[in-house]
Amino acid sequence: MRSTPEYDVIVIGAGMSGISAASELDKKGLRVLVLEARDRIGGRINTIYPFGPDNVAVELGAQWIHGTEANLNPLLHLIDNVSLPSDWEHTKMFNKHGALVDPQVASKCLEAVEQLGERCVEAYKKGERGSFAAFMARDVEWSGKCIFGTCPPGKVLVCANCVEKVFVGREFENVEGAELDELSIGEKAGEGNFEGDNAIPVKGYRWLLEKLIREMHSTEFRFGCEVQSIDYSGEFVTIFTSRGIHHAKTIVSTIPLGVMKSPHAPKFTPPLPPAYQHSIKTLGFGLLDKTILTFEKSFWPPSTHGFQSHLDLSPHGGPSDAFILLFNLKAGIQYNGDPNIIVAYYAANVADWLETLPDEKVVPIFLNHLTHLFGAPTPLLSHTVTRWRNEKYSCGSYSYLSKGSEFSDQAVWTRPVGGGKVVFAGEHTIETHFATVHGALLSGRRAAEQVLKKVEGVDEDFEKKEKGFGEGSEEEEEEEEEDLVKGNWKGFVVMGVVVLIALVVYMTF
């Protein structure tokens, strides 16, 4: 029996949450080992610099800073160069024939979608449950009225404008990465954006992760090290990997929810408690993919940030009316000169279907689509097609609240198991910031604080937490998250004790 483990803490995963946790623990002088199955840092952050390290950063995964107002987003305290807010309000819309939708109609469509989301939140708070699709069908304001006054008497949702409104409603699929009939109406009630517009880290998220790593003093990293099983039945935690066995006083698991739901999920001994297994089963894990095309010159409106469009994939055997969002990277980041990059975003069943095709078929589909919308393209210089569902160590893009789950299914992951020996972090483990990079960052900070309480011998009843997860008041949980935003560890909430918080942030994705 080993008397002293090799490490105080082992962090599983070198994504934002794992590196965030390791950064905080390294500051405290703990012996930390980070295990990463891939040969790179980032996890679902994957920044590439195809035109050189000093040229534009291209994000294959997470891309956005959600909320830039008043400098409240913790990412803004770590990133020294962000783009101007993206102008999504003036996104151009194309109808299914490839013609531009009248700007006034487009504006009313977007307004109607926003109001629909607000009504979903209100309905959820009043106790309604079910899928987003079911709510849309019974919502009179959405399905029972023509807000344009252009439908024939006695009929609704049949005029061209209403058809476009219904299509724009599928924007929720692209944002959440899930089909509307799988998405809970509570999804919008729990999303955590900070106030303000979205922006992009100009140097890329990888730059931020590398910065955090450079500031560490003694933390070790092991790449290509797939965790196969985790035994926390003894005094210490033993981790069995593809490259050997490691021991630690405690661990931080940032294993993505998608991997936990997969057949190749690491085995826990003893098995995770029932509430955690229920969460794994019921929470959703969505998919958002990108096809990134670089051209010699832009042939789309150069100052427009985004374009919403229909794409008929049925001639190829796919969905007949796919929702495609095109993003003009040059306008979004506001850089001068080359390269000229358009990013096609697509989600849920559209992305799942496109993942079955090789690049040789995907790229022509989007080249033809761009030609249909903007005219003959200039020469294509390069392309990248993401396939996050088929990525073994992600199995998708980010979590969502499915129609059969509740926020308590996310809250369970805030509670350590094994007497505090196993702590969790990741975007799926934080209720009001899930599916965001800042949520991953904050969850890593929370996990580090929990580890410190265990390693430094703080008298905390972890076992009681395991059995009574989610029993803390809503106010207590909100104040814990606010402390994380400020990085104020001295004022962190110990279970059952509420401290004054100077900063209150309520977020909507």
mmCIF file of N, CA and C in Angstrom, residues 9-35 212-213 215-221 252 254 425 441 443-445 447-448 451:
data_model
loop_
_atom_site.group_PDB
_atom_site.id
_atom_site.type_symbol
_atom_site.label_atom_id
_atom_site.label_comp_id
_atom_site.label_asym_id
_atom_site.label_seq_id
_atom_site.Cartn_x
_atom_site.Cartn_y
_atom_site.Cartn_z
ATOM 1 N N VAL A 9 -2.897 16.257 -6.632
ATOM 2 C CA VAL A 9 -4.081 16.320 -7.490
ATOM 3 C C VAL A 9 -3.726 15.834 -8.898
ATOM 4 N N ILE A 10 -4.617 15.049 -9.467
ATOM 5 C CA ILE A 10 -4.538 14.735 -10.897
ATOM 6 C C ILE A 10 -5.760 15.341 -11.563
ATOM 7 N N VAL A 11 -5.521 16.111 -12.591
ATOM 8 C CA VAL A 11 -6.597 16.712 -13.380
ATOM 9 C C VAL A 11 -6.734 15.918 -14.674
ATOM 10 N N ILE A 12 -7.920 15.435 -14.941
ATOM 11 C CA ILE A 12 -8.176 14.684 -16.167
ATOM 12 C C ILE A 12 -8.747 15.639 -17.206
ATOM 13 N N GLY A 13 -7.951 15.948 -18.216
ATOM 14 C CA GLY A 13 -8.403 16.813 -19.287
ATOM 15 C C GLY A 13 -7.688 18.150 -19.293
ATOM 16 N N ALA A 14 -7.148 18.528 -20.462
ATOM 17 C CA ALA A 14 -6.419 19.791 -20.601
ATOM 18 C C ALA A 14 -7.202 20.793 -21.429
ATOM 19 N N GLY A 15 -8.520 20.826 -21.209
ATOM 20 C CA GLY A 15 -9.351 21.860 -21.804
ATOM 21 C C GLY A 15 -9.403 23.068 -20.893
ATOM 22 N N MET A 16 -10.356 23.952 -21.146
ATOM 23 C CA MET A 16 -10.433 25.174 -20.351
ATOM 24 C C MET A 16 -10.684 24.891 -18.880
ATOM 25 N N SER A 17 -11.600 23.976 -18.568
ATOM 26 C CA SER A 17 -11.895 23.712 -17.158
ATOM 27 C C SER A 17 -10.712 23.051 -16.460
ATOM 28 N N GLY A 18 -10.051 22.105 -17.139
ATOM 29 C CA GLY A 18 -8.919 21.424 -16.526
ATOM 30 C C GLY A 18 -7.747 22.352 -16.301
ATOM 31 N N ILE A 19 -7.418 23.169 -17.284
ATOM 32 C CA ILE A 19 -6.291 24.095 -17.140
ATOM 33 C C ILE A 19 -6.622 25.192 -16.143
ATOM 34 N N SER A 20 -7.889 25.613 -16.108
ATOM 35 C CA SER A 20 -8.311 26.593 -15.111
ATOM 36 C C SER A 20 -8.113 26.054 -13.697
ATOM 37 N N ALA A 21 -8.526 24.805 -13.469
ATOM 38 C CA ALA A 21 -8.346 24.184 -12.149
ATOM 39 C C ALA A 21 -6.870 24.024 -11.821
ATOM 40 N N ALA A 22 -6.094 23.510 -12.787
ATOM 41 C CA ALA A 22 -4.657 23.309 -12.553
ATOM 42 C C ALA A 22 -3.949 24.614 -12.257
ATOM 43 N N SER A 23 -4.357 25.683 -12.931
ATOM 44 C CA SER A 23 -3.750 26.993 -12.710
ATOM 45 C C SER A 23 -3.929 27.450 -11.266
ATOM 46 N N GLU A 24 -5.137 27.312 -10.746
ATOM 47 C CA GLU A 24 -5.409 27.737 -9.365
ATOM 48 C C GLU A 24 -4.663 26.858 -8.364
ATOM 49 N N LEU A 25 -4.611 25.558 -8.624
ATOM 50 C CA LEU A 25 -3.947 24.632 -7.701
ATOM 51 C C LEU A 25 -2.435 24.814 -7.731
ATOM 52 N N ASP A 26 -1.901 25.112 -8.909
ATOM 53 C CA ASP A 26 -0.467 25.365 -9.041
ATOM 54 C C ASP A 26 -0.065 26.584 -8.218
ATOM 55 N N LYS A 27 -0.908 27.599 -8.179
ATOM 56 C CA LYS A 27 -0.622 28.811 -7.404
ATOM 57 C C LYS A 27 -0.465 28.504 -5.918
ATOM 58 N N LYS A 28 -1.136 27.444 -5.476
ATOM 59 C CA LYS A 28 -1.082 27.053 -4.064
ATOM 60 C C LYS A 28 0.071 26.098 -3.772
ATOM 61 N N GLY A 29 0.879 25.793 -4.778
ATOM 62 C CA GLY A 29 2.043 24.942 -4.561
ATOM 63 C C GLY A 29 1.754 23.467 -4.502
ATOM 64 N N LEU A 30 0.608 23.034 -4.948
ATOM 65 C CA LEU A 30 0.286 21.606 -4.923
ATOM 66 C C LEU A 30 0.998 20.871 -6.053
ATOM 67 N N ARG A 31 1.254 19.596 -5.841
ATOM 68 C CA ARG A 31 1.817 18.734 -6.892
ATOM 69 C C ARG A 31 0.683 18.300 -7.800
ATOM 70 N N VAL A 32 0.675 18.832 -9.021
ATOM 71 C CA VAL A 32 -0.448 18.622 -9.940
ATOM 72 C C VAL A 32 0.047 17.933 -11.212
ATOM 73 N N LEU A 33 -0.721 16.936 -11.646
ATOM 74 C CA LEU A 33 -0.489 16.274 -12.922
ATOM 75 C C LEU A 33 -1.750 16.413 -13.762
ATOM 76 N N VAL A 34 -1.590 16.858 -15.005
ATOM 77 C CA VAL A 34 -2.709 16.955 -15.942
ATOM 78 C C VAL A 34 -2.568 15.845 -16.973
ATOM 79 N N LEU A 35 -3.585 15.007 -17.084
ATOM 80 C CA LEU A 35 -3.609 13.919 -18.056
ATOM 81 C C LEU A 35 -4.522 14.300 -19.217
ATOM 82 N N LEU A 212 -1.968 30.630 -19.542
ATOM 83 C CA LEU A 212 -2.178 30.059 -18.218
ATOM 84 C C LEU A 212 -1.122 29.001 -17.892
ATOM 85 N N ILE A 213 -0.751 28.217 -18.892
ATOM 86 C CA ILE A 213 0.258 27.171 -18.667
ATOM 87 C C ILE A 213 1.630 27.790 -18.403
ATOM 88 N N GLU A 215 2.296 30.430 -16.934
ATOM 89 C CA GLU A 215 2.324 31.013 -15.594
ATOM 90 C C GLU A 215 2.413 29.964 -14.492
ATOM 91 N N MET A 216 2.276 28.688 -14.856
ATOM 92 C CA MET A 216 2.387 27.625 -13.852
ATOM 93 C C MET A 216 3.848 27.381 -13.506
ATOM 94 N N HIS A 217 4.084 26.861 -12.316
ATOM 95 C CA HIS A 217 5.450 26.650 -11.838
ATOM 96 C C HIS A 217 5.883 25.185 -11.862
ATOM 97 N N SER A 218 5.010 24.290 -11.440
ATOM 98 C CA SER A 218 5.455 22.906 -11.286
ATOM 99 C C SER A 218 4.491 21.871 -11.847
ATOM 100 N N THR A 219 3.379 22.298 -12.374
ATOM 101 C CA THR A 219 2.393 21.343 -12.896
ATOM 102 C C THR A 219 2.963 20.555 -14.069
ATOM 103 N N GLU A 220 2.735 19.231 -14.050
ATOM 104 C CA GLU A 220 3.193 18.356 -15.129
ATOM 105 C C GLU A 220 2.032 18.035 -16.072
ATOM 106 N N PHE A 221 2.363 17.840 -17.342
ATOM 107 C CA PHE A 221 1.375 17.461 -18.347
ATOM 108 C C PHE A 221 1.797 16.162 -19.013
ATOM 109 N N VAL A 252 -9.517 15.882 -10.245
ATOM 110 C CA VAL A 252 -10.533 16.722 -10.886
ATOM 111 C C VAL A 252 -10.834 16.084 -12.234
ATOM 112 N N THR A 254 -12.612 16.320 -15.686
ATOM 113 C CA THR A 254 -13.292 17.199 -16.633
ATOM 114 C C THR A 254 -13.719 16.415 -17.871
ATOM 115 N N ALA A 425 -15.497 19.069 -12.995
ATOM 116 C CA ALA A 425 -15.529 20.373 -13.654
ATOM 117 C C ALA A 425 -15.867 20.163 -15.122
ATOM 118 N N LEU A 441 -14.425 27.724 -17.517
ATOM 119 C CA LEU A 441 -13.433 28.421 -16.694
ATOM 120 C C LEU A 441 -13.882 28.493 -15.241
ATOM 121 N N SER A 443 -16.117 26.668 -13.696
ATOM 122 C CA SER A 443 -16.226 25.346 -13.073
ATOM 123 C C SER A 443 -14.858 24.843 -12.628
ATOM 124 N N GLY A 444 -13.805 25.179 -13.396
ATOM 125 C CA GLY A 444 -12.457 24.802 -12.993
ATOM 126 C C GLY A 444 -12.038 25.496 -11.713
ATOM 127 N N ARG A 445 -12.382 26.763 -11.586
ATOM 128 C CA ARG A 445 -12.075 27.504 -10.361
ATOM 129 C C ARG A 445 -12.826 26.922 -9.169
ATOM 130 N N ALA A 447 -13.861 23.832 -8.865
ATOM 131 C CA ALA A 447 -13.263 22.538 -8.551
ATOM 132 C C ALA A 447 -11.968 22.712 -7.766
ATOM 133 N N ALA A 448 -11.163 23.696 -8.134
ATOM 134 C CA ALA A 448 -9.906 23.940 -7.417
ATOM 135 C C ALA A 448 -10.179 24.285 -5.964
ATOM 136 N N VAL A 451 -11.035 21.120 -4.117
ATOM 137 C CA VAL A 451 -9.835 20.316 -3.898
ATOM 138 C C VAL A 451 -9.031 20.870 -2.734
#
